[in-house]
Amino acid sequence: DFDRDIYGRTLDVEILEFVRPEAKLSGLDELKQWIARDCETARAFHARMAADGDPMRRFPLGSRFRD
């Protein structure tokens, strides 16, 4: 989970893993469910990466931007 003030900053974004294809949803409740699932998928991905040491080691672009 990311919690920094980045308002007004330029970011480089790199897609690290495909989560799911686009889908048409029936409404707000279903959208909320999908967002929650996507968050869990992303957290699991980053947990796997962290368990392997430096999570950005495999991604050269990301390693340039660590604080």
Short mmCIF file of C-alpha atoms in Angstrom, two decimals:
data_model
loop_
_atom_site.label_atom_id
_atom_site.label_comp_id
_atom_site.label_asym_id
_atom_site.label_seq_id
_atom_site.Cartn_x
_atom_site.Cartn_y
_atom_site.Cartn_z
CA ASP A 1 0.00 0.00 0.00
CA PHE A 2 1.32 3.42 -1.00
CA ASP A 3 0.96 6.38 1.33
CA ARG A 4 3.04 9.37 0.23
CA ASP A 5 2.21 12.88 -0.90
CA ILE A 6 2.95 12.88 -4.63
CA TYR A 7 0.60 15.65 -5.66
CA GLY A 8 2.15 17.71 -8.47
CA ARG A 9 4.99 15.23 -9.07
CA THR A 10 5.69 13.45 -12.33
CA LEU A 11 5.65 9.67 -12.05
CA ASP A 12 7.04 6.91 -14.22
CA VAL A 13 4.70 3.92 -14.14
CA GLU A 14 5.72 0.44 -15.16
CA ILE A 15 3.26 -2.45 -15.46
CA LEU A 16 4.73 -5.40 -13.60
CA GLU A 17 2.01 -8.02 -13.97
CA PHE A 18 -1.27 -8.44 -15.83
CA VAL A 19 -4.16 -8.61 -13.35
CA ARG A 20 -7.24 -9.29 -15.49
CA PRO A 21 -8.90 -8.36 -18.77
CA GLU A 22 -11.40 -5.53 -19.05
CA ALA A 23 -14.92 -6.44 -17.98
CA LYS A 24 -18.38 -4.90 -18.13
CA LEU A 25 -19.83 -4.79 -14.64
CA SER A 26 -23.45 -4.64 -13.54
CA GLY A 27 -23.10 -1.73 -11.14
CA LEU A 28 -21.29 -0.03 -8.30
CA ASP A 29 -21.44 -2.98 -5.90
CA GLU A 30 -19.82 -5.31 -8.42
CA LEU A 31 -17.19 -2.66 -9.22
CA LYS A 32 -16.31 -2.41 -5.51
CA GLN A 33 -15.93 -6.20 -5.34
CA TRP A 34 -13.63 -6.23 -8.38
CA ILE A 35 -11.51 -3.39 -6.99
CA ALA A 36 -11.14 -5.24 -3.68
CA ARG A 37 -10.09 -8.41 -5.53
CA ASP A 38 -7.64 -6.45 -7.70
CA CYS A 39 -6.10 -4.91 -4.55
CA GLU A 40 -5.65 -8.35 -3.01
CA THR A 41 -4.07 -9.63 -6.25
CA ALA A 42 -1.63 -6.71 -6.27
CA ARG A 43 -0.78 -7.15 -2.58
CA ALA A 44 -0.11 -10.86 -3.14
CA PHE A 45 2.16 -10.05 -6.11
CA HIS A 46 4.18 -7.56 -4.06
CA ALA A 47 4.36 -9.97 -1.10
CA ARG A 48 5.86 -12.63 -3.41
CA MET A 49 8.36 -10.07 -4.69
CA ALA A 50 9.29 -8.92 -1.15
CA ALA A 51 9.78 -12.53 -0.03
CA ASP A 52 12.45 -12.80 -2.72
CA GLY A 53 14.56 -9.96 -1.22
CA ASP A 54 14.52 -6.56 -2.96
CA PRO A 55 11.10 -6.44 -4.67
CA MET A 56 12.32 -4.10 -7.41
CA ARG A 57 15.52 -6.01 -8.19
CA ARG A 58 13.89 -7.67 -11.21
CA PHE A 59 12.63 -4.35 -12.57
CA PRO A 60 15.44 -1.99 -13.65
CA LEU A 61 13.21 1.07 -14.05
CA GLY A 62 11.80 0.77 -10.53
CA SER A 63 15.21 0.41 -8.94
CA ARG A 64 16.18 3.90 -10.14
CA PHE A 65 13.45 5.56 -8.10
CA ARG A 66 13.91 4.14 -4.61
CA ASP A 67 14.21 6.64 -1.73
#
